[in-house]
Short mmCIF file of C-alpha atoms and ligand atoms in Angstrom, two decimals:
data_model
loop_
_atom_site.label_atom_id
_atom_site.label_comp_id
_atom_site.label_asym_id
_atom_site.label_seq_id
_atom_site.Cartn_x
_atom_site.Cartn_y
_atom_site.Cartn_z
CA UNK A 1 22.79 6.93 17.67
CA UNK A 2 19.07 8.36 17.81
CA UNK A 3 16.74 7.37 14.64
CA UNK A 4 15.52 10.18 13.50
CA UNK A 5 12.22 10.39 11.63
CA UNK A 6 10.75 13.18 9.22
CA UNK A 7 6.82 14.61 8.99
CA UNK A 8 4.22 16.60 8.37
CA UNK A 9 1.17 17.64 10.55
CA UNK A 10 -1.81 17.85 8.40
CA UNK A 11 -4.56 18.11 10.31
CA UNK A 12 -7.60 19.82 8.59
CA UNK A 13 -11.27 19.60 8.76
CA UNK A 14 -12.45 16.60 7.43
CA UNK A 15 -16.08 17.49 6.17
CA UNK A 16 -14.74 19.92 4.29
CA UNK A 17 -12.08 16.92 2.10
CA UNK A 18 -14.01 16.33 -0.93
CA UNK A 19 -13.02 13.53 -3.88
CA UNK A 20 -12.97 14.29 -7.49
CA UNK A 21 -16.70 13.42 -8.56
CA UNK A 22 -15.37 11.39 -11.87
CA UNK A 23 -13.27 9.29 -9.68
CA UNK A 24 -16.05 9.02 -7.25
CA UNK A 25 -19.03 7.70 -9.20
CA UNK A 26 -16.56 5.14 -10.03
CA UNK A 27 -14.71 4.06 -6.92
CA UNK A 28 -18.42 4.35 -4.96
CA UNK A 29 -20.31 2.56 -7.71
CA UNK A 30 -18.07 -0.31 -8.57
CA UNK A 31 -17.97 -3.85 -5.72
CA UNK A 32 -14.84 -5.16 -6.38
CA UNK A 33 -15.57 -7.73 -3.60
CA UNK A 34 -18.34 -9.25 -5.63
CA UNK A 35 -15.87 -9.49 -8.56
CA UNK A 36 -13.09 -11.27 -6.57
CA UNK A 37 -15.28 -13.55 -4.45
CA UNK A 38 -15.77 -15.29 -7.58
CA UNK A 39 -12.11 -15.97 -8.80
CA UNK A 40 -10.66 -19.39 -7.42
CA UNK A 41 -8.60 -19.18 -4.35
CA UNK A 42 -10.75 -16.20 -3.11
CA UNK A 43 -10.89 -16.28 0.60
CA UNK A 44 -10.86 -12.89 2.97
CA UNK A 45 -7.43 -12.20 4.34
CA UNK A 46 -7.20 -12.27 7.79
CA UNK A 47 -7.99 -9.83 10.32
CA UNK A 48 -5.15 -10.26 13.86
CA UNK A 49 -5.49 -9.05 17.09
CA UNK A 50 -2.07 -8.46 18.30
CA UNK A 51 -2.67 -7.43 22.27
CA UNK A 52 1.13 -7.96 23.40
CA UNK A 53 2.80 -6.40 20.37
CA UNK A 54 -0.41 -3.58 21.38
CA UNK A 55 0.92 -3.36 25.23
CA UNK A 56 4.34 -2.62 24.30
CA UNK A 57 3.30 0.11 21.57
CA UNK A 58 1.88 1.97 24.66
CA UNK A 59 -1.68 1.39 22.59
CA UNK A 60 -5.06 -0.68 23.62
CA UNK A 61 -5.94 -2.36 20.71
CA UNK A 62 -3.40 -3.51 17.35
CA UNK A 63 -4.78 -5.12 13.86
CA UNK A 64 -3.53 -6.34 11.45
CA UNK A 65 -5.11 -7.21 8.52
CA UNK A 66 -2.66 -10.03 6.89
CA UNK A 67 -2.24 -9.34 3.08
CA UNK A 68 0.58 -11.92 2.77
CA UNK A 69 -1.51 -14.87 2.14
CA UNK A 70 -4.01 -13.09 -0.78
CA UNK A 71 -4.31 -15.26 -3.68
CA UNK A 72 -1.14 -16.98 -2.83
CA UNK A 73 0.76 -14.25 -4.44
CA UNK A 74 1.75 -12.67 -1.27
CA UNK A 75 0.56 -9.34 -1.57
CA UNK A 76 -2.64 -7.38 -1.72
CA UNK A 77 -1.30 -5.72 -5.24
CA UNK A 78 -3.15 -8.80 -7.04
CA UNK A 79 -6.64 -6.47 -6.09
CA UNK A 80 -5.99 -3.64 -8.10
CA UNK A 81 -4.46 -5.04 -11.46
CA UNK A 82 -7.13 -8.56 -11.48
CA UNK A 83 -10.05 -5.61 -10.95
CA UNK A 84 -8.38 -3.10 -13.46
CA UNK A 85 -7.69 -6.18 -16.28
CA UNK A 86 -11.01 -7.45 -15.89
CA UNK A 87 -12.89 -4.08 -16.44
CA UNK A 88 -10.45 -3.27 -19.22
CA UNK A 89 -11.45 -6.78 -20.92
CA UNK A 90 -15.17 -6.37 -20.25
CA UNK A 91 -14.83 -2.92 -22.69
CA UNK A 92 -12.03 -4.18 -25.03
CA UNK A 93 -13.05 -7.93 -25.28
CA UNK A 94 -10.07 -10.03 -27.18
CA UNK A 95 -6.83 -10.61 -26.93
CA UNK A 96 -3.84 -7.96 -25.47
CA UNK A 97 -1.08 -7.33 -24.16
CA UNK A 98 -0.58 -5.55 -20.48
CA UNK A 99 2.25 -4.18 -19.71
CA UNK A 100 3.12 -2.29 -16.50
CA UNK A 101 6.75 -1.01 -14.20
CA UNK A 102 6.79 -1.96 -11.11
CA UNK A 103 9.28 -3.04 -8.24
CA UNK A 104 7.86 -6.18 -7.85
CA UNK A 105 4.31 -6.65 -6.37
CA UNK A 106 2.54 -4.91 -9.10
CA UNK A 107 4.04 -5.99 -11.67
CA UNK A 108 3.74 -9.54 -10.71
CA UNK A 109 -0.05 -9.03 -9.89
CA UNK A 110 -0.61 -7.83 -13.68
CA UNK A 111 1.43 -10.84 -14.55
CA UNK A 112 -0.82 -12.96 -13.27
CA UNK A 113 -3.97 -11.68 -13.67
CA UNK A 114 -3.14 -11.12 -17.50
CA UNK A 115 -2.71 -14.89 -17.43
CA UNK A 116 -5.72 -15.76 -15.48
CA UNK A 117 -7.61 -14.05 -18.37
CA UNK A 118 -5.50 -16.02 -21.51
CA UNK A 119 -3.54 -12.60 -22.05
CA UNK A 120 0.22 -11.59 -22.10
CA UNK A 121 2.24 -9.70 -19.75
CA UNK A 122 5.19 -7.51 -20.50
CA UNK A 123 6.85 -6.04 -17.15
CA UNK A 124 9.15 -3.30 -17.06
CA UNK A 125 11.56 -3.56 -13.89
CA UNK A 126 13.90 -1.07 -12.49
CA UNK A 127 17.94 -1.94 -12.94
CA UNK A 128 17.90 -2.83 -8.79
CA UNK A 129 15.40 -5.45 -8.64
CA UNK A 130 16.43 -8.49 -6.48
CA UNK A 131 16.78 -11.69 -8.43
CA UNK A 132 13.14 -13.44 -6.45
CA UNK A 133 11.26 -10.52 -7.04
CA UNK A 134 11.92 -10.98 -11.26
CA UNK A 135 11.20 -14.83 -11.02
CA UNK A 136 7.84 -14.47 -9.07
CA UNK A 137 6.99 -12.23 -12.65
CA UNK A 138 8.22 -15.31 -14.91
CA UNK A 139 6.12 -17.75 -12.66
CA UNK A 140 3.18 -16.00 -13.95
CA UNK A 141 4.12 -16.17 -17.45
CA UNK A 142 5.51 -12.26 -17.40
CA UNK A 143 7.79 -11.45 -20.03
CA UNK A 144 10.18 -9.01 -17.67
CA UNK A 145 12.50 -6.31 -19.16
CA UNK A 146 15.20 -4.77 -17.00
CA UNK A 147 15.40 -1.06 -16.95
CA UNK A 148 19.12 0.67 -17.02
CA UNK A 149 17.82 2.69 -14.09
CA UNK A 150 15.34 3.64 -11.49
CA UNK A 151 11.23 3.27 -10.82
CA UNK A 152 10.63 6.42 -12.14
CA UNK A 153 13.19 5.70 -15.44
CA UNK A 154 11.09 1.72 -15.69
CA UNK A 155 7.92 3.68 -15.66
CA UNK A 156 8.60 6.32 -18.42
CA UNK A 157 9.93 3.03 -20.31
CA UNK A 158 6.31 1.73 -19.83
CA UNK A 159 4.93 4.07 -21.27
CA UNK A 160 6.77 4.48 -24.20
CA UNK A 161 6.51 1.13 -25.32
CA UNK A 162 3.13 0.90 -24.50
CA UNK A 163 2.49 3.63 -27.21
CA UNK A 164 4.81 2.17 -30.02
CA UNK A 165 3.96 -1.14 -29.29
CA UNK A 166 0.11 -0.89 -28.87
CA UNK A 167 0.26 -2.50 -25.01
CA UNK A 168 -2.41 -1.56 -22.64
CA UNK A 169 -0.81 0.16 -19.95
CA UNK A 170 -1.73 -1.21 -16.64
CA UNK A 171 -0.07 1.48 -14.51
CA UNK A 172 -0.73 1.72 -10.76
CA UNK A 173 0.02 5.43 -10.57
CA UNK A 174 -1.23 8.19 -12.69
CA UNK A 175 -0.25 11.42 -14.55
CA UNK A 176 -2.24 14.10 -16.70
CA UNK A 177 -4.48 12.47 -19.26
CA UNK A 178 -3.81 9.27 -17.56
CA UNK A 179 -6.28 8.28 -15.20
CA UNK A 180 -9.02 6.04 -16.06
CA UNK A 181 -6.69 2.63 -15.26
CA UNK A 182 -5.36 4.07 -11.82
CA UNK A 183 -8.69 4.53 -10.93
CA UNK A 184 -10.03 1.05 -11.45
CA UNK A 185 -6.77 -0.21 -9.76
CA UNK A 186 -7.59 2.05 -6.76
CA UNK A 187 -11.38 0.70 -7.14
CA UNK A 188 -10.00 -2.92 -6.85
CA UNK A 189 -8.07 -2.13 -3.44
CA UNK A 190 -11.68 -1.12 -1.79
CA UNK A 191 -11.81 -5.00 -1.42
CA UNK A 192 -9.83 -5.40 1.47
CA UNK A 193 -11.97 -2.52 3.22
CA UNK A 194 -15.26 -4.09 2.42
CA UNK A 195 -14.02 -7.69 3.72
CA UNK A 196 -13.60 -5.49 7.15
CA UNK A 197 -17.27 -4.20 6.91
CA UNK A 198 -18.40 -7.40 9.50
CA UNK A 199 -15.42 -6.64 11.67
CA UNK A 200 -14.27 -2.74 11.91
CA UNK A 201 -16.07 -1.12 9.67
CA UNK A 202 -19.27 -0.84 11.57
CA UNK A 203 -22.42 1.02 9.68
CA UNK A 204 -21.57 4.32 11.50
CA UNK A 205 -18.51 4.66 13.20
CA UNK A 206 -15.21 2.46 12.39
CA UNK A 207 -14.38 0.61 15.52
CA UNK A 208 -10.58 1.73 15.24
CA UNK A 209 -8.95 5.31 15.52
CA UNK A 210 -5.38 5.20 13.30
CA UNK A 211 -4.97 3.38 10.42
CA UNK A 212 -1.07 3.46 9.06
CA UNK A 213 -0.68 3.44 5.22
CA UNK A 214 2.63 2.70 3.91
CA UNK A 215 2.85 4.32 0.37
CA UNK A 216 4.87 4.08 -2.77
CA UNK A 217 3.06 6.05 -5.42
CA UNK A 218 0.21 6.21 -2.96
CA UNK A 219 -2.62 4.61 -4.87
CA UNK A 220 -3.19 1.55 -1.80
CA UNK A 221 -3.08 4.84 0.47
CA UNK A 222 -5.60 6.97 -1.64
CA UNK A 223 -7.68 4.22 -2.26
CA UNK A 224 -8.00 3.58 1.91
CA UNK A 225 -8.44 7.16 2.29
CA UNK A 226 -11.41 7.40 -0.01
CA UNK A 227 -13.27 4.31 1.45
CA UNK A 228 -12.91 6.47 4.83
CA UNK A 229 -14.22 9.33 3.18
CA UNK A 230 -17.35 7.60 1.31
CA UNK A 231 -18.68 5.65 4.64
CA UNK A 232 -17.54 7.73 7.54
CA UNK A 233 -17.87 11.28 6.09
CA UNK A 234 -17.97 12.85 10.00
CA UNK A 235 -15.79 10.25 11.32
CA UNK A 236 -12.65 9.01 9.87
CA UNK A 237 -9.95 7.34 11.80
CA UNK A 238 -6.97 9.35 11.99
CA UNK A 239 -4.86 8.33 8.84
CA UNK A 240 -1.50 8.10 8.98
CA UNK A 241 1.26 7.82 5.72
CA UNK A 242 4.30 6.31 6.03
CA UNK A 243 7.20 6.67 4.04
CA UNK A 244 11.01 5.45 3.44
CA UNK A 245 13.07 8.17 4.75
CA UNK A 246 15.42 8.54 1.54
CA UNK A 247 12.31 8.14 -0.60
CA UNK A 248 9.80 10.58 0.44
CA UNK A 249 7.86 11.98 -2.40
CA UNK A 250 4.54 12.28 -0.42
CA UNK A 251 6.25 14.31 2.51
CA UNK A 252 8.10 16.40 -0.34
CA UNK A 253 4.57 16.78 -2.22
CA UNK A 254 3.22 18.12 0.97
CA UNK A 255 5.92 20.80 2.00
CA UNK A 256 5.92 22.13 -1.90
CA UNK A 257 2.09 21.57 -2.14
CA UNK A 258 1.94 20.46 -5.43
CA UNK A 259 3.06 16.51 -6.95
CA UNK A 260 6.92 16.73 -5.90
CA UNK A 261 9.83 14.26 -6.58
CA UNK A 262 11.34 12.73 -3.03
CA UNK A 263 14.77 15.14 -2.59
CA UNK A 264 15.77 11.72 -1.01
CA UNK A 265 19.04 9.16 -1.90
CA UNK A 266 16.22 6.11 -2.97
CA UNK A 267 18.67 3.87 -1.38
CA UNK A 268 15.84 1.81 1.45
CA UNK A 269 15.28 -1.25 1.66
CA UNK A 270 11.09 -1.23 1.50
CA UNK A 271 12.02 -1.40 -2.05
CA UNK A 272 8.41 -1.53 -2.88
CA UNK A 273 7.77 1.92 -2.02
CA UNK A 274 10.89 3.21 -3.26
CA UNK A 275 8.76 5.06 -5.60
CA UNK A 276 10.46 8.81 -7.28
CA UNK A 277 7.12 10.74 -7.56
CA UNK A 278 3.46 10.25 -6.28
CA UNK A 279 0.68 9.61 -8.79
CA UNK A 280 -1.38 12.77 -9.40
CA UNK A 281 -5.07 10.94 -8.59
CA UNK A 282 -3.55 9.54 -5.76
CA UNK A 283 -1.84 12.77 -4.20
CA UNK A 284 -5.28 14.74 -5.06
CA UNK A 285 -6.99 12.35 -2.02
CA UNK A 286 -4.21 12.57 0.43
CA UNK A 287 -3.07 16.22 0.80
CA UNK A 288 -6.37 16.30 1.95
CA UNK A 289 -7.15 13.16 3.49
CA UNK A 290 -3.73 12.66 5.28
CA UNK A 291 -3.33 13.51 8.90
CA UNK A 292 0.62 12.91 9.38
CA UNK A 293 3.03 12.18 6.94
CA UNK A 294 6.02 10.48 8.48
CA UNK A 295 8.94 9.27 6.84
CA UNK A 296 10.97 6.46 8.88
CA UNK A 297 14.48 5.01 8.88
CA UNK A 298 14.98 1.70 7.10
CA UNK A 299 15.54 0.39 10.90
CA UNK A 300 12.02 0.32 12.00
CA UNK A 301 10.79 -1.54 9.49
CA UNK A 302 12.80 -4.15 10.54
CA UNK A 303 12.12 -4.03 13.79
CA UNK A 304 8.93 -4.21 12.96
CA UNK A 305 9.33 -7.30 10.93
CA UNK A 306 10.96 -8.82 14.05
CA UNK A 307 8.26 -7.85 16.17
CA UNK A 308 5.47 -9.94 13.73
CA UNK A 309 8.18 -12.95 13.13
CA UNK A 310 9.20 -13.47 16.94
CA UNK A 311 5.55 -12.63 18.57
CA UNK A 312 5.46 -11.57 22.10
CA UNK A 313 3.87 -14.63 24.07
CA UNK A 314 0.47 -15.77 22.83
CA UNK A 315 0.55 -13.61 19.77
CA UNK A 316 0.18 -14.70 16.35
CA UNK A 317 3.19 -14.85 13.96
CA UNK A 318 3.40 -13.08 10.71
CA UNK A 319 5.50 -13.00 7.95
CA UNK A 320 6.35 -9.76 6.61
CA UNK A 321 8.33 -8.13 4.04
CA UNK A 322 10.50 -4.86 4.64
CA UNK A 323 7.82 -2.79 2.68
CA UNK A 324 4.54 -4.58 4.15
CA UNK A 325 6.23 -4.10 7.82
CA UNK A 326 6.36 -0.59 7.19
CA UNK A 327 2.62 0.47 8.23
CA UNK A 328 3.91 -1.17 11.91
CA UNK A 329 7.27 0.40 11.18
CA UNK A 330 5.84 3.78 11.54
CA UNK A 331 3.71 3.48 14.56
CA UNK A 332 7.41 1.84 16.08
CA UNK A 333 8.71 4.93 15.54
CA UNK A 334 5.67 6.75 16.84
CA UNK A 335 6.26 4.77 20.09
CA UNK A 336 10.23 4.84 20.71
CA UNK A 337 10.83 7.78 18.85
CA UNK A 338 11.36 11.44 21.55
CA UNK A 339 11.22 13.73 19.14
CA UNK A 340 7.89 12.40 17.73
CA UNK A 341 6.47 12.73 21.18
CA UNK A 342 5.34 16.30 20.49
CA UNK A 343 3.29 15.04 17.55
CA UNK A 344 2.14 11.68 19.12
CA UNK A 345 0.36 13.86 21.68
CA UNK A 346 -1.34 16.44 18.96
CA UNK A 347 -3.13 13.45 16.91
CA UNK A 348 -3.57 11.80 20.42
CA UNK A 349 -1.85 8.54 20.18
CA UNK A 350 -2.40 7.01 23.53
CA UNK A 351 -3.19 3.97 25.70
CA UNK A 352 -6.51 4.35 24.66
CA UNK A 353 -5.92 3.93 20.94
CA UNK A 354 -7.39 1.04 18.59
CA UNK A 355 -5.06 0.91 15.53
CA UNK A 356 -5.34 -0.47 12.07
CA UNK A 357 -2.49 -1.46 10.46
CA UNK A 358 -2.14 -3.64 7.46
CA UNK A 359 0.93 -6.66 6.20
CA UNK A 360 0.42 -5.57 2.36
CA UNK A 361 3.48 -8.17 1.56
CA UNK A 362 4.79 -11.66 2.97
CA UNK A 363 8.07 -12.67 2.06
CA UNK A 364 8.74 -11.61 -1.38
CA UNK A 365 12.44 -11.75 -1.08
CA UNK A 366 13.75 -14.82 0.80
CA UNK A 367 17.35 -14.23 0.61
CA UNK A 368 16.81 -10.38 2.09
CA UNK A 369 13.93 -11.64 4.81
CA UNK A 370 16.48 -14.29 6.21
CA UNK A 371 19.04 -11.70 6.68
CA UNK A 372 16.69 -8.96 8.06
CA UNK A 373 14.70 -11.27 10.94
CA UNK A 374 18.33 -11.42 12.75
CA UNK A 375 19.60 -8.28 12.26
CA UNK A 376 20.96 -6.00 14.94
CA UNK A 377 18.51 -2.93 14.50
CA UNK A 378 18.94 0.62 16.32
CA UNK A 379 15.16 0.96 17.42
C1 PLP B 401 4.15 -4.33 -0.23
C2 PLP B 401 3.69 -2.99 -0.66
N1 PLP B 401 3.05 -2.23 0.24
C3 PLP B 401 2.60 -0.99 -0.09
C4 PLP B 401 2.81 -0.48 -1.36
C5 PLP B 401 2.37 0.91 -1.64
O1 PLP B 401 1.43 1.03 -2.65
P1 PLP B 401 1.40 2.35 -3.54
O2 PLP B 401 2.56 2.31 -4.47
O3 PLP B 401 0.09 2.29 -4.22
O4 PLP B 401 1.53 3.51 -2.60
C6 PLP B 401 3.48 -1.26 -2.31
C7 PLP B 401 3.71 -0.77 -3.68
O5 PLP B 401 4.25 -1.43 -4.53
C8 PLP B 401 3.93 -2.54 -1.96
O6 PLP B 401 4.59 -3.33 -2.82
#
């Protein structure tokens, strides 16, 4: 049986993309990379040519940048909430509580940068959440609460006790009149694109031409997007979103043009971006910024979490979850997929192509990732 993948063809002008000056004079301003060079345990993820995996994407040149070992917490999510806490505390000096939803990474991150700064934690989790995901939110001291329902249902839960309790909420997506905290979270992702500034990110033109986003709420995305805009105004690499099939609120977003819910089941298994409804400072940078929105089949995310856990001959191995396989998942399906042919061709996908791609999870879920490495897949 064919996979069959969903998008949308957004290509614009790009001079014309602007960002929201308020946002601006705060992502631009801030260096979140001088902030976390100084924590303990800092050290610049990894940057990995891949030139077999490459050859057999019908591409010339694949990187991955290799979030899974970043702080030891297995996912580049520690960035936003350490950067967001710490600018918080800077204003509000004392002692707080954060508390946050999340389905997993996030929420963990806030967990333990509340504790790295002698705070508390409380973490709102959706009713689904496998067992390893809630007990890497205890390690760090999180108090977690379980949520008789879905992302969406643990974040309005948030939000709510936030306000009768007097938490600070440390939410990684935003909404009207709540935007100041989203924006230092998507400030504290800009790391990972300055650590590339020796390697990629040359002064005037990247050295790469597709970067693949996987999004949830799409603040990682929007924050990626908005680096591309600030350095390479008249030359950003082609960006790609990718998306869960059955939970695609940015693709949805795009065809109604306005913040949309995903029309979707929200049964996937990249449970991290299993995510009901974009955040609104997010979705204001990528219905401009996006080129293609694709949504993929559970399938190729696997496959592409095969693909980095049994390398093809002298390339390195990687461990990836289902949701930080999903940037590779999508260019998969860009390369087996016929009926994305058409579209391949129109943003120019070819063997001449240097793509950026980025592992924004190891394995966060043992019991799942065991399973997954050895499972028959369609692709
Ligand atoms: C591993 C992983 N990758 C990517 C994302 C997407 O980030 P965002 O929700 O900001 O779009 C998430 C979100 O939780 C995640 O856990």
């Amino acid at each position: 049986m064919p996979l069959n993948c969903s998008y949308h063809l957004n290509l614009k002008e790009k001079p014309g993309f602007l960002l929201d000056r308020k946002f601006n004079r705060v992502f631009k301003n801030e260096d979140p990379l001088a902030y976390h060079s100084k924590l303990r345990r800092y050290e610049s993820t990894p940057l990995i040519l891949l030139p077999r995996l490459a050859k057999s994407m019908g591409i010339k040149e694949l990187y991955i940048k290799d979030e899974s070992r970043r702080f030891r917490q297995n996912t580049f999510k520690t960035l936003g909430a350490s950067f967001a806490i710490y600018k918080y505390l800077e204003a509000n000096p004392g002692k707080h509580i954060f508390c946050t939803a999340t389905d997993g990474n996030h929420g963990r991150s806030v967990a333990w940068a509340a504790k790295m700064n002698k705070q508390k934690a409380v973490i709102f989790v959706p009713a689904d959440t496998a067992i390893s995901r809630i007990k890497n939110i205890k390690k760090q001291r999180g108090k977690v609460i379980v949520v008789d329902g879905d992302y969406d249902a643990a974040v309005a839960r948030a939000r709510d006790e936030a306000e009768r309790n007097g938490y600070v909420l440390m939410q990684d997506m935003s909404w009207e009149g709540y935007v100041e905290i989203p924006t230092l979270i998507t400030t504290g992702y800009k790391t990972m694109m300055m650590e590339l500034e020796e390697l990629l990110h040359a002064p005037r033109e990247p050295l790469i031409d597709f970067v693949f986003l996987q999004s949830g709420v799409g603040t990682w995305a929007s924050s990626v997007v908005a680096y591309y805009r600030n350095r390479y105004p008249k030359n950003m690499p082609m960006i790609i979103a990718v998306e869960p099939l059955n939970s695609d609120s940015l693709l949805e977003s795009i065809r109604q043009d306005r913040v949309s819910k995903t029309k979707g089941s929200q049964q996937t298994l990249m449970s991290g971006l299993n995510c009901g409804t974009p955040s609104h400072l997010a979705w204001k940078i990528l219905k401009d910024g996006v080129d293609l929105f694709l949504a993929i089949p559970d399938d190729y995310a696997i496959k592409a979490m095969q693909n980095l856990y049994f390398p093809f001959r002298n390339d390195t191995q990687i461990f990836a979850g289902e949701s930080g396989a999903a940037g590779l998942g999508g260019l998969t399906a860009l390369a087996y997929e016929e009926s994305l042919e058409k579209v391949k061709k129109k943003i120019g996908l070819n063997r001449q192509s240097r793509v950026l791609i980025f592992n924004t999870e190891g394995v966060t879920d043992p019991d799942n990732f065991e399973e997954l490495i050895i499972r028959e897949t369609e692709v």
